[in-house]
Short mmCIF file of C-alpha atoms and ligand atoms in Angstrom, two decimals:
data_model
loop_
_atom_site.label_atom_id
_atom_site.label_comp_id
_atom_site.label_asym_id
_atom_site.label_seq_id
_atom_site.Cartn_x
_atom_site.Cartn_y
_atom_site.Cartn_z
CA MET A 11 104.94 107.43 139.61
CA ASN A 12 102.90 108.16 136.41
CA LYS A 13 104.76 106.59 133.65
CA SER A 14 104.45 107.83 130.11
CA VAL A 15 103.09 105.59 127.47
CA GLU A 16 106.35 105.98 125.45
CA SER A 17 108.57 104.99 128.36
CA VAL A 18 106.37 101.99 129.14
CA TRP A 19 106.46 100.76 125.58
CA ALA A 20 110.26 101.49 125.27
CA SER A 21 110.91 99.15 128.21
CA CYS A 22 108.58 96.57 126.74
CA LEU A 23 110.41 96.75 123.44
CA HIS A 24 113.74 96.43 125.23
CA THR A 25 112.59 93.13 126.75
CA ILE A 26 110.92 91.91 123.63
CA SER A 27 114.09 92.50 121.66
CA MET A 28 115.92 90.08 123.86
CA HIS A 29 113.38 87.30 123.23
CA VAL A 30 112.80 87.39 119.45
CA SER A 31 115.09 87.42 116.44
CA GLN A 32 116.11 90.69 114.94
CA GLN A 33 114.10 90.01 111.81
CA SER A 34 110.94 89.36 113.78
CA PHE A 35 111.48 92.37 115.95
CA ARG A 36 111.87 94.55 112.92
CA THR A 37 108.85 93.09 111.23
CA TRP A 38 106.44 92.77 114.10
CA PHE A 39 107.44 95.19 116.85
CA GLU A 40 109.09 98.19 115.37
CA PRO A 41 105.98 99.17 113.37
CA ILE A 42 103.81 99.23 116.51
CA LYS A 43 102.94 102.70 117.87
CA PRO A 44 102.02 103.08 121.50
CA VAL A 45 99.11 105.44 121.57
CA GLY A 46 97.69 105.52 125.04
CA LEU A 47 97.94 104.43 128.59
CA ASN A 48 94.73 104.20 130.49
CA GLY A 49 95.48 103.04 134.04
CA SER A 50 96.87 99.63 133.46
CA VAL A 51 95.66 99.39 129.87
CA LEU A 52 98.20 99.93 127.26
CA ILE A 53 96.82 100.87 123.80
CA ILE A 54 98.95 100.16 120.83
CA GLN A 55 98.36 100.80 117.20
CA VAL A 56 99.05 98.17 114.61
CA PRO A 57 99.16 98.58 110.77
CA SER A 58 96.61 95.96 109.79
CA GLN A 59 94.15 93.33 110.90
CA PHE A 60 96.56 90.61 109.76
CA PHE A 61 99.34 92.19 111.78
CA TYR A 62 97.17 92.08 114.84
CA GLU A 63 96.20 88.41 114.18
CA TRP A 64 99.83 87.52 113.78
CA LEU A 65 100.74 89.16 117.05
CA GLU A 66 97.93 87.38 118.86
CA GLU A 67 98.81 84.04 117.30
CA HIS A 68 102.62 84.16 117.76
CA TYR A 69 103.43 86.64 120.49
CA VAL A 70 100.50 86.82 122.78
CA SER A 71 102.30 85.23 125.74
CA LEU A 72 105.45 87.29 125.34
CA LEU A 73 103.39 90.47 125.06
CA SER A 74 101.36 89.77 128.13
CA LYS A 75 104.41 88.86 130.15
CA VAL A 76 106.33 92.00 129.34
CA ILE A 77 103.31 94.16 129.84
CA ARG A 78 102.53 92.70 133.16
CA ASN A 79 106.09 93.23 134.09
CA GLU A 80 105.75 96.91 133.28
CA LEU A 81 102.23 97.62 134.54
CA GLY A 82 101.49 94.91 137.10
CA GLU A 83 99.25 91.89 137.11
CA GLU A 84 96.13 93.81 136.13
CA ALA A 85 97.75 95.01 132.92
CA LYS A 86 95.85 94.72 129.68
CA LEU A 87 96.60 95.33 126.08
CA GLU A 88 94.29 97.02 123.52
CA TYR A 89 94.86 97.18 119.89
CA GLN A 90 94.02 99.93 117.51
CA LEU A 91 94.03 99.55 113.78
CA VAL A 92 95.52 102.14 111.48
CA VAL A 93 93.11 103.61 109.00
CA ASP A 94 93.41 102.02 105.56
CA PRO A 95 96.62 103.30 103.99
CA ALA A 96 95.13 102.87 100.56
CA GLU A 97 93.46 106.23 100.88
CA LYS A 98 96.71 107.91 101.21
CA GLU A 99 98.24 106.03 98.32
CA GLU A 100 95.32 106.91 96.12
CA LYS A 101 95.98 110.59 96.68
CA ASP A 102 99.62 110.10 96.05
CA ALA A 103 99.05 108.36 92.74
CA ASP A 104 96.48 110.99 91.71
CA LYS A 105 99.26 113.50 91.56
CA MET A 106 100.51 111.66 88.54
CA PRO A 107 99.09 112.73 85.21
CA PRO A 108 97.25 109.43 84.30
CA ASP A 109 98.80 108.92 80.90
CA ALA A 110 102.12 110.58 81.36
CA SER A 111 103.89 107.26 81.08
CA LEU A 112 102.00 106.14 77.98
CA SER A 113 103.39 108.25 75.22
CA VAL A 114 104.67 105.31 73.30
CA ASN A 115 102.13 105.27 70.58
CA LYS A 116 103.74 107.84 68.26
CA GLY A 117 102.42 110.78 70.25
CA LYS A 118 98.85 109.46 70.10
CA ALA A 119 97.66 109.15 73.64
CA PRO A 120 96.15 105.69 74.04
CA SER A 121 92.66 105.49 75.28
CA VAL A 122 92.37 104.23 78.77
CA LYS A 123 88.66 104.63 79.19
CA TRP A 124 86.66 101.59 79.87
CA LYS A 125 86.00 99.62 76.73
CA ASN A 126 83.21 97.24 76.03
CA ALA A 127 84.54 94.01 77.30
CA GLU A 128 83.79 91.91 74.15
CA LYS A 129 85.69 94.23 71.93
CA ILE A 130 88.94 93.83 73.83
CA LYS A 131 91.49 91.67 72.26
CA ASN A 132 93.53 89.96 74.92
CA PRO A 133 96.69 87.97 74.73
CA PHE A 134 95.40 85.03 76.78
CA VAL A 135 92.03 84.25 75.08
CA ILE A 136 91.22 80.63 74.88
CA PRO A 137 90.38 80.10 71.18
CA GLY A 138 86.71 79.40 70.56
CA ILE A 139 85.53 80.74 73.91
CA LYS A 140 84.02 84.03 74.55
CA ASP A 141 86.75 86.74 74.70
CA MET A 142 86.39 87.50 78.35
CA ILE A 143 87.09 84.05 79.68
CA ILE A 144 90.84 84.16 80.01
CA ASP A 145 93.20 81.33 80.80
CA SER A 146 94.80 82.30 84.10
CA GLN A 147 97.97 80.48 83.12
CA LEU A 148 98.02 78.92 86.56
CA ILE A 149 99.75 75.52 87.28
CA PRO A 150 97.04 73.59 89.09
CA ASN A 151 99.27 71.62 91.45
CA TYR A 152 101.12 74.62 92.82
CA THR A 153 98.77 74.98 95.75
CA PHE A 154 99.04 75.82 99.47
CA ASP A 155 98.39 72.18 100.25
CA ASN A 156 101.50 71.15 98.40
CA TYR A 157 103.49 73.99 99.87
CA ILE A 158 105.27 72.92 103.03
CA GLU A 159 105.40 75.43 105.74
CA GLY A 160 108.64 76.15 107.58
CA GLU A 161 110.32 78.94 109.32
CA CYS A 162 111.90 79.75 106.00
CA ASN A 163 108.55 80.82 104.44
CA GLN A 164 106.29 81.52 107.41
CA LEU A 165 105.62 85.19 106.85
CA ALA A 166 105.34 84.87 103.07
CA ARG A 167 103.02 81.90 103.29
CA SER A 168 100.73 83.49 105.84
CA ALA A 169 100.54 86.66 103.94
CA GLY A 170 99.77 84.59 100.80
CA VAL A 171 96.93 82.84 102.58
CA ALA A 172 95.61 86.13 103.93
CA ILE A 173 95.43 87.78 100.49
CA SER A 174 94.00 84.63 98.91
CA LYS A 175 91.05 84.94 101.22
CA ASN A 176 90.64 88.60 100.68
CA PRO A 177 92.31 89.67 97.43
CA GLY A 178 92.82 93.43 97.18
CA GLY A 179 91.30 93.81 100.66
CA THR A 180 94.33 93.65 102.89
CA ALA A 181 97.25 95.94 103.43
CA PHE A 182 99.45 93.58 101.48
CA ASN A 183 99.09 95.11 98.11
CA PRO A 184 101.26 94.50 96.38
CA LEU A 185 102.63 91.36 98.02
CA LEU A 186 106.21 91.10 96.93
CA LEU A 187 107.84 87.74 97.42
CA TYR A 188 111.56 87.66 97.07
CA GLY A 189 114.27 85.04 97.46
CA GLY A 190 116.96 83.06 95.73
CA VAL A 191 116.53 80.58 92.82
CA GLY A 192 114.45 77.55 93.49
CA LEU A 193 113.09 78.59 96.89
CA GLY A 194 109.43 78.59 96.07
CA LYS A 195 108.45 81.96 94.86
CA THR A 196 106.68 80.84 91.75
CA HIS A 197 104.89 78.01 93.58
CA LEU A 198 103.61 80.32 96.28
CA ALA A 199 102.42 82.95 93.71
CA HIS A 200 100.46 80.21 91.88
CA ALA A 201 99.06 78.94 95.15
CA ILE A 202 97.55 82.35 95.80
CA GLY A 203 96.06 82.45 92.28
CA ASN A 204 94.72 78.88 92.57
CA TYR A 205 93.09 79.51 95.93
CA VAL A 206 91.24 82.64 94.59
CA LYS A 207 90.29 80.77 91.45
CA GLN A 208 88.77 77.98 93.47
CA HIS A 209 86.91 80.15 95.95
CA GLN A 210 85.96 83.21 93.97
CA ARG A 211 84.97 82.13 90.54
CA ASP A 212 84.01 85.63 89.38
CA LYS A 213 87.51 86.94 89.82
CA MET A 214 89.80 87.26 86.88
CA ILE A 215 93.25 85.98 87.78
CA LEU A 216 96.32 86.12 85.58
CA TYR A 217 99.74 84.74 86.12
CA VAL A 218 102.37 86.18 83.83
CA SER A 219 106.12 86.22 83.83
CA SER A 220 107.72 89.63 83.43
CA GLU A 221 109.28 88.39 80.18
CA LYS A 222 105.96 87.37 78.73
CA PHE A 223 104.55 90.74 79.79
CA THR A 224 107.41 92.42 78.04
CA ASN A 225 107.02 90.41 74.86
CA GLN A 226 103.24 91.09 74.67
CA PHE A 227 103.90 94.71 75.08
CA ILE A 228 106.56 94.71 72.23
CA GLU A 229 103.95 92.93 70.13
CA ALA A 230 101.40 95.52 70.94
CA VAL A 231 103.67 98.29 69.95
CA LYS A 232 104.33 96.60 66.67
CA ASN A 233 100.64 96.02 65.92
CA GLY A 234 99.53 99.40 67.17
CA SER A 235 97.32 97.69 69.71
CA ILE A 236 98.61 99.22 72.88
CA PRO A 237 95.17 100.37 74.05
CA ASP A 238 93.89 96.73 73.81
CA PHE A 239 96.91 95.57 75.83
CA VAL A 240 96.37 98.20 78.45
CA ASN A 241 92.66 97.56 78.71
CA PHE A 242 93.12 93.88 78.97
CA TYR A 243 95.43 94.20 81.94
CA GLN A 244 93.19 96.67 83.60
CA LEU A 245 90.41 94.03 83.78
CA ILE A 246 92.38 91.68 85.93
CA ASP A 247 91.42 91.19 89.57
CA VAL A 248 94.50 89.36 90.75
CA LEU A 249 97.59 89.99 88.73
CA ILE A 250 100.61 87.85 89.46
CA VAL A 251 103.82 88.97 87.81
CA ASP A 252 106.74 86.62 88.26
CA ASP A 253 110.45 87.61 88.30
CA ILE A 254 110.09 91.38 87.98
CA GLN A 255 113.84 91.71 88.11
CA PHE A 256 113.65 91.10 84.32
CA PHE A 257 111.94 94.42 83.86
CA ALA A 258 115.39 95.92 84.46
CA ASN A 259 116.48 98.39 81.79
CA LYS A 260 113.25 98.06 79.81
CA GLY A 261 112.06 101.64 80.18
CA ARG A 262 108.99 101.46 78.04
CA THR A 263 107.78 98.23 79.57
CA GLN A 264 108.32 99.80 82.94
CA ASP A 265 106.19 102.71 81.93
CA ILE A 266 103.30 100.61 80.84
CA PHE A 267 103.60 98.44 83.93
CA PHE A 268 103.69 101.44 86.12
CA HIS A 269 100.41 102.60 84.62
CA THR A 270 98.84 99.15 84.91
CA PHE A 271 99.99 98.90 88.51
CA ASN A 272 98.53 102.27 89.52
CA HIS A 273 95.19 101.50 87.84
CA LEU A 274 94.86 98.10 89.51
CA HIS A 275 95.99 99.32 92.88
CA GLN A 276 93.58 102.24 92.85
CA SER A 277 90.81 99.96 91.90
CA GLY A 278 91.50 97.73 94.86
CA LYS A 279 92.74 94.89 92.74
CA GLN A 280 95.38 92.51 94.10
CA ILE A 281 98.90 92.51 92.73
CA VAL A 282 101.45 89.77 93.55
CA LEU A 283 105.02 90.15 92.48
CA THR A 284 108.02 87.95 92.76
CA CYS A 285 111.67 88.99 92.57
CA ASP A 286 115.03 87.30 92.97
CA CYS A 287 116.32 90.01 95.32
CA PRO A 288 114.94 92.57 97.84
CA PRO A 289 113.46 95.65 96.15
CA LYS A 290 116.26 97.90 97.37
CA ASP A 291 118.75 95.82 95.43
CA LEU A 292 116.94 96.05 92.15
CA VAL A 293 119.04 97.69 89.48
CA GLY A 294 117.81 99.25 86.25
CA ILE A 295 114.25 99.73 87.49
CA GLU A 296 112.79 103.21 87.93
CA GLU A 297 112.63 104.50 91.46
CA ARG A 298 108.92 105.27 91.21
CA LEU A 299 108.24 101.61 90.42
CA VAL A 300 110.57 100.36 93.18
CA SER A 301 108.79 102.53 95.66
CA ARG A 302 105.44 101.11 94.63
CA PHE A 303 106.69 97.61 95.09
CA LYS A 304 107.36 98.45 98.68
CA TRP A 305 103.81 99.82 99.29
CA GLY A 306 102.42 96.58 100.62
CA LEU A 307 104.27 93.73 102.20
CA THR A 308 107.68 92.46 101.15
CA ALA A 309 108.32 88.94 102.40
CA ASP A 310 111.31 86.81 101.81
CA LEU A 311 111.76 83.09 101.21
CA GLN A 312 114.83 81.57 102.77
CA ILE A 313 116.53 78.25 102.37
CA PRO A 314 114.45 75.66 104.12
CA ASP A 315 116.09 73.98 107.11
CA PHE A 316 116.84 70.29 107.17
CA GLU A 317 113.50 69.17 108.64
CA THR A 318 111.56 71.26 106.14
CA ARG A 319 113.58 69.86 103.33
CA ILE A 320 112.73 66.35 104.46
CA ALA A 321 109.09 67.26 104.67
CA ILE A 322 109.15 68.71 101.15
CA LEU A 323 110.72 65.51 99.78
CA GLU A 324 108.19 63.33 101.68
CA LYS A 325 105.30 65.30 100.36
CA LYS A 326 106.64 65.00 96.77
CA LEU A 327 107.11 61.20 97.18
CA HIS A 328 103.67 60.86 98.70
CA SER A 329 102.03 62.64 95.82
CA GLU A 330 103.85 60.50 93.37
CA ASN A 331 102.96 57.44 95.39
CA ILE A 332 106.55 56.33 95.78
CA ASP A 333 108.13 54.86 98.83
CA ILE A 334 111.83 55.46 99.53
CA SER A 335 113.66 54.63 102.69
CA ARG A 336 114.05 57.37 105.22
CA ASN A 337 117.90 57.40 105.15
CA VAL A 338 117.86 58.07 101.38
CA ILE A 339 115.54 61.04 101.90
CA GLU A 340 117.72 62.30 104.71
CA TYR A 341 120.80 61.92 102.56
CA ILE A 342 119.35 64.05 99.80
CA ALA A 343 117.94 66.65 102.14
CA TYR A 344 121.30 66.88 103.89
CA HIS A 345 123.40 67.35 100.84
CA VAL A 346 121.26 69.24 98.33
CA ASN A 347 120.80 72.08 100.73
CA THR A 348 120.56 75.36 98.91
CA ASN A 349 117.75 75.02 96.40
CA VAL A 350 114.47 73.15 96.59
CA ARG A 351 114.30 72.71 92.82
CA GLU A 352 117.65 70.99 92.75
CA MET A 353 116.69 68.82 95.64
CA GLU A 354 113.54 67.68 93.73
CA GLY A 355 115.76 67.21 90.70
CA ALA A 356 117.95 64.82 92.62
CA LEU A 357 114.90 62.82 93.61
CA VAL A 358 113.64 62.69 90.02
CA SER A 359 116.98 61.49 88.64
CA LEU A 360 117.15 58.96 91.41
CA MET A 361 113.77 57.58 90.43
CA ALA A 362 114.70 57.62 86.76
CA GLN A 363 117.97 55.86 87.36
CA SER A 364 116.36 53.25 89.47
CA SER A 365 113.69 52.42 86.91
CA LEU A 366 116.15 52.47 83.98
CA ASN A 367 118.64 50.16 85.59
CA ARG A 368 116.07 48.25 87.55
CA LYS A 369 117.93 49.00 90.69
CA GLU A 370 116.49 49.53 93.98
CA ILE A 371 116.70 52.98 95.38
CA ASP A 372 119.20 52.63 98.17
CA LEU A 373 121.72 54.82 99.85
CA GLY A 374 124.44 53.74 97.47
CA LEU A 375 122.52 54.86 94.38
CA ALA A 376 121.54 58.11 96.09
CA LYS A 377 125.17 58.83 96.85
CA LEU A 378 126.11 58.25 93.29
CA ILE A 379 123.49 60.63 91.96
CA VAL A 380 123.93 63.28 94.47
CA LYS A 381 127.66 63.30 93.92
CA ASN A 382 127.11 64.15 90.27
CA LEU A 383 124.74 66.97 91.17
CA VAL A 384 126.42 68.73 94.03
CA GLU A 385 129.76 70.21 93.24
CA ASN A 386 131.42 70.55 96.59
CA MET A 387 130.48 67.27 98.03
CA SER A 388 131.04 67.13 101.71
CA GLN A 389 134.08 66.22 103.59
CA GLN A 390 135.88 62.93 103.38
CA ILE A 391 134.98 61.06 106.46
CA SER A 392 137.69 61.75 108.97
CA ILE A 393 138.53 60.79 112.50
CA GLU A 394 137.87 64.44 113.48
CA LEU A 395 134.41 64.22 112.05
CA ILE A 396 133.73 61.05 114.01
CA GLN A 397 135.01 62.55 117.18
CA GLN A 398 132.85 65.58 116.68
CA LYS A 399 129.70 63.61 115.96
CA VAL A 400 130.24 61.20 118.91
CA GLY A 401 131.24 64.03 121.17
CA ASP A 402 128.07 66.02 120.27
CA TYR A 403 125.94 62.96 120.72
CA PHE A 404 127.16 62.13 124.19
CA ASN A 405 128.09 65.67 125.17
CA VAL A 406 131.71 64.93 125.71
CA PRO A 407 134.21 67.57 124.77
CA LEU A 408 137.13 66.82 122.49
CA GLU A 409 139.70 67.49 125.25
CA ASP A 410 138.18 64.73 127.28
CA MET A 411 138.15 62.36 124.36
CA LYS A 412 141.89 62.87 124.01
CA GLY A 413 142.58 63.20 127.70
CA LYS A 414 143.20 60.81 130.52
CA THR A 415 139.95 60.80 132.30
CA ARG A 416 138.48 57.32 133.09
CA ARG A 417 134.96 58.66 133.70
CA ARG A 418 132.55 56.05 132.39
CA SER A 419 130.67 58.34 129.97
CA VAL A 420 133.99 59.61 128.49
CA VAL A 421 135.48 56.12 128.17
CA GLN A 422 132.34 55.04 126.31
CA ALA A 423 132.40 57.93 123.90
CA ARG A 424 136.10 57.49 123.34
CA GLN A 425 135.81 53.81 122.56
CA ILE A 426 132.84 54.26 120.29
CA SER A 427 134.75 56.92 118.35
CA MET A 428 137.68 54.60 117.94
CA TYR A 429 135.40 51.74 116.79
CA LEU A 430 133.77 54.08 114.23
CA ALA A 431 137.12 55.48 113.10
CA LYS A 432 138.28 51.87 112.36
CA LYS A 433 135.00 51.07 110.57
CA TYR A 434 134.70 54.23 108.44
CA THR A 435 138.26 55.42 107.69
CA GLU A 436 141.27 53.76 106.22
CA SER A 437 143.43 54.99 109.12
CA SER A 438 145.75 52.59 110.68
CA LEU A 439 145.26 51.58 114.36
CA LYS A 440 148.37 53.56 115.18
CA LEU A 441 147.05 56.76 113.58
CA ILE A 442 143.68 56.34 115.33
CA GLY A 443 145.48 55.98 118.64
CA LYS A 444 147.44 59.11 117.88
CA HIS A 445 144.15 61.10 117.47
CA PHE A 446 143.07 60.08 120.94
CA GLY A 447 145.91 61.69 122.88
CA GLY A 448 148.66 59.36 121.61
CA ARG A 449 147.20 56.02 122.76
CA ASP A 450 148.78 52.93 121.41
CA HIS A 451 147.32 50.56 118.94
CA SER A 452 146.46 47.84 121.42
CA THR A 453 144.23 50.28 123.20
CA VAL A 454 142.38 50.83 119.90
CA ILE A 455 141.97 47.07 119.36
CA HIS A 456 140.65 46.74 122.85
CA ALA A 457 138.15 49.53 122.26
CA CYS A 458 136.87 47.97 119.06
CA GLN A 459 136.33 44.61 120.75
CA ALA A 460 134.64 46.21 123.77
CA VAL A 461 132.23 48.02 121.59
CA ALA A 462 131.45 45.03 119.39
CA ASN A 463 130.81 42.88 122.55
CA GLN A 464 128.61 45.47 124.24
CA MET A 465 126.55 45.94 121.07
CA ASP A 466 125.74 42.25 121.24
CA THR A 467 124.48 42.36 124.74
CA ASP A 468 123.24 45.84 125.45
CA ARG A 469 120.24 47.08 123.42
CA THR A 470 120.40 50.70 124.37
CA PHE A 471 124.10 50.81 123.66
CA GLN A 472 123.56 49.19 120.34
CA ASP A 473 120.86 51.77 119.45
CA ASP A 474 123.21 54.58 120.25
CA VAL A 475 125.98 53.22 117.97
CA LEU A 476 123.50 52.56 115.16
CA GLU A 477 122.07 56.08 115.43
CA LEU A 478 125.63 57.48 115.18
CA GLN A 479 126.41 55.28 112.21
CA LYS A 480 123.27 56.66 110.52
CA GLN A 481 124.33 60.25 111.15
CA ILE A 482 127.76 59.53 109.80
CA ASP A 483 126.20 57.71 106.73
CA ILE A 484 124.20 60.65 105.72
CA SER A 485 126.89 63.17 106.26
CA ILE A 486 129.24 61.63 103.67
P1 ADP B 516 111.51 79.94 92.51
O1 ADP B 516 110.36 80.53 91.71
O2 ADP B 516 111.78 80.61 93.78
O3 ADP B 516 112.71 79.76 91.70
P2 ADP B 516 109.89 77.53 92.49
O4 ADP B 516 108.54 78.13 93.01
O5 ADP B 516 109.89 77.28 91.04
O6 ADP B 516 111.13 78.46 92.97
O7 ADP B 516 110.17 76.21 93.32
C1 ADP B 516 111.05 75.21 92.83
C2 ADP B 516 110.49 73.83 93.15
O8 ADP B 516 110.55 73.68 94.55
C3 ADP B 516 109.03 73.71 92.70
O9 ADP B 516 108.87 72.42 92.20
C4 ADP B 516 108.29 73.84 94.00
O10 ADP B 516 107.14 73.08 94.01
C5 ADP B 516 109.24 73.32 95.01
N1 ADP B 516 109.14 73.98 96.34
C6 ADP B 516 109.72 75.15 96.73
N2 ADP B 516 109.44 75.40 98.04
C7 ADP B 516 108.48 74.44 98.42
C8 ADP B 516 107.78 74.21 99.66
N3 ADP B 516 107.88 74.97 100.74
N4 ADP B 516 106.98 73.11 99.70
C9 ADP B 516 106.87 72.31 98.63
N5 ADP B 516 107.49 72.45 97.47
C10 ADP B 516 108.38 73.54 97.33
MG1 MG B 517 110.30 81.22 89.79
#
């Protein structure tokens, strides 16, 4: 009768795996270790406070259900936190001779000891201001407030918020954000910096692209000022390095970055990195660096879904104080669907065109602009597309649409499809009839009339047809 903690947890995992996506399962359940079973109390070990909070916020009802299932109604769950992994990492990094990677200065080992702050030249000084006040290089309006949350960025955003509140103090160090072009990596990285800047004024924050870091290093080599360069970077509390894939094949820059990384990490400073691919796919970057990138949390940004894209556009319009009709917004969000930057670009050109030509921003103008932007513009409107949309809307399968059934709901869907086919395509009545199981053209005429009549008298019916027209309008 006595079940082992492992077997209880294994059955829990089995049930959980059927209720959450594979990605969530891997991220949030695989890392859990079952550590004890005390009567009906199951004790599990989780890697961090944040992890625990995430589970409580998102999975508490699922967890309690599966655990009750295994251990009965009295079952309880207790969490245990893993001891801070930083201790282990510190030891690991200690094995490295501290300056092994810094032999660039013609055999002269650069000094890494703490220098008097005022003496340090740094690449971001604001002229005229005391040396140590650095310009963080942050873009002020890349904030969390302006960053729309969606399933596509949930983990990355929450982790970003967590470290903003406690830079260097969570297990997410470094935080590595990765994802395709224009999906919000840079924005999110700045949001973290801006938040810390606003709430912890004593912290030194620096945003730097990997190219800029590389160029500064090359300059430092030229001027013999590597120690200054190193010392400057070691003073930062929150270091944000954007697009680290550009470190590829730059061995000496990687060395110096490795050193900087270790120093900051060991001193409990926060590091935020962005990359256009997951760390395992990085080419031309030394393994010892790649493995460090994976020390903290790696979170991806995906393409936002349709609703999130609409929310992003609306936020943008709101901040610019511009009003555009909803169907135009939907049209852009529907078609420009792989890259947020391009989507915003479409909106900007739309606004520009409209003010240049003093034209109102309507669906026609939007279509014109989007067509120029998006290469593979969607399908021509076809009878099949209409059948599919109407079929989905009324839950009528295509066979029925083409078949003989006279069921009221089917007849209605069939007639509306014919009406829309006539309205939206150039097809002849004969061809339309053919698509509906070979009906003849008089049936199509009758359908068109029937729909037009009913739209005049039946409000609900009219709403249905208009909604379908709207859906078709934005899909072409
Ligand atoms: P990346 O660095 O991944 O190429 P960016 O951070 O430069 O992408 O984002 C491109 C544009 O899209 C920016 O203007 C950014 O503000 C916007 N953007 C991306 N994701 C979001 C989001 N979730 N909410 C609001 N704006 C977003
Ligand atoms: Mg970027």
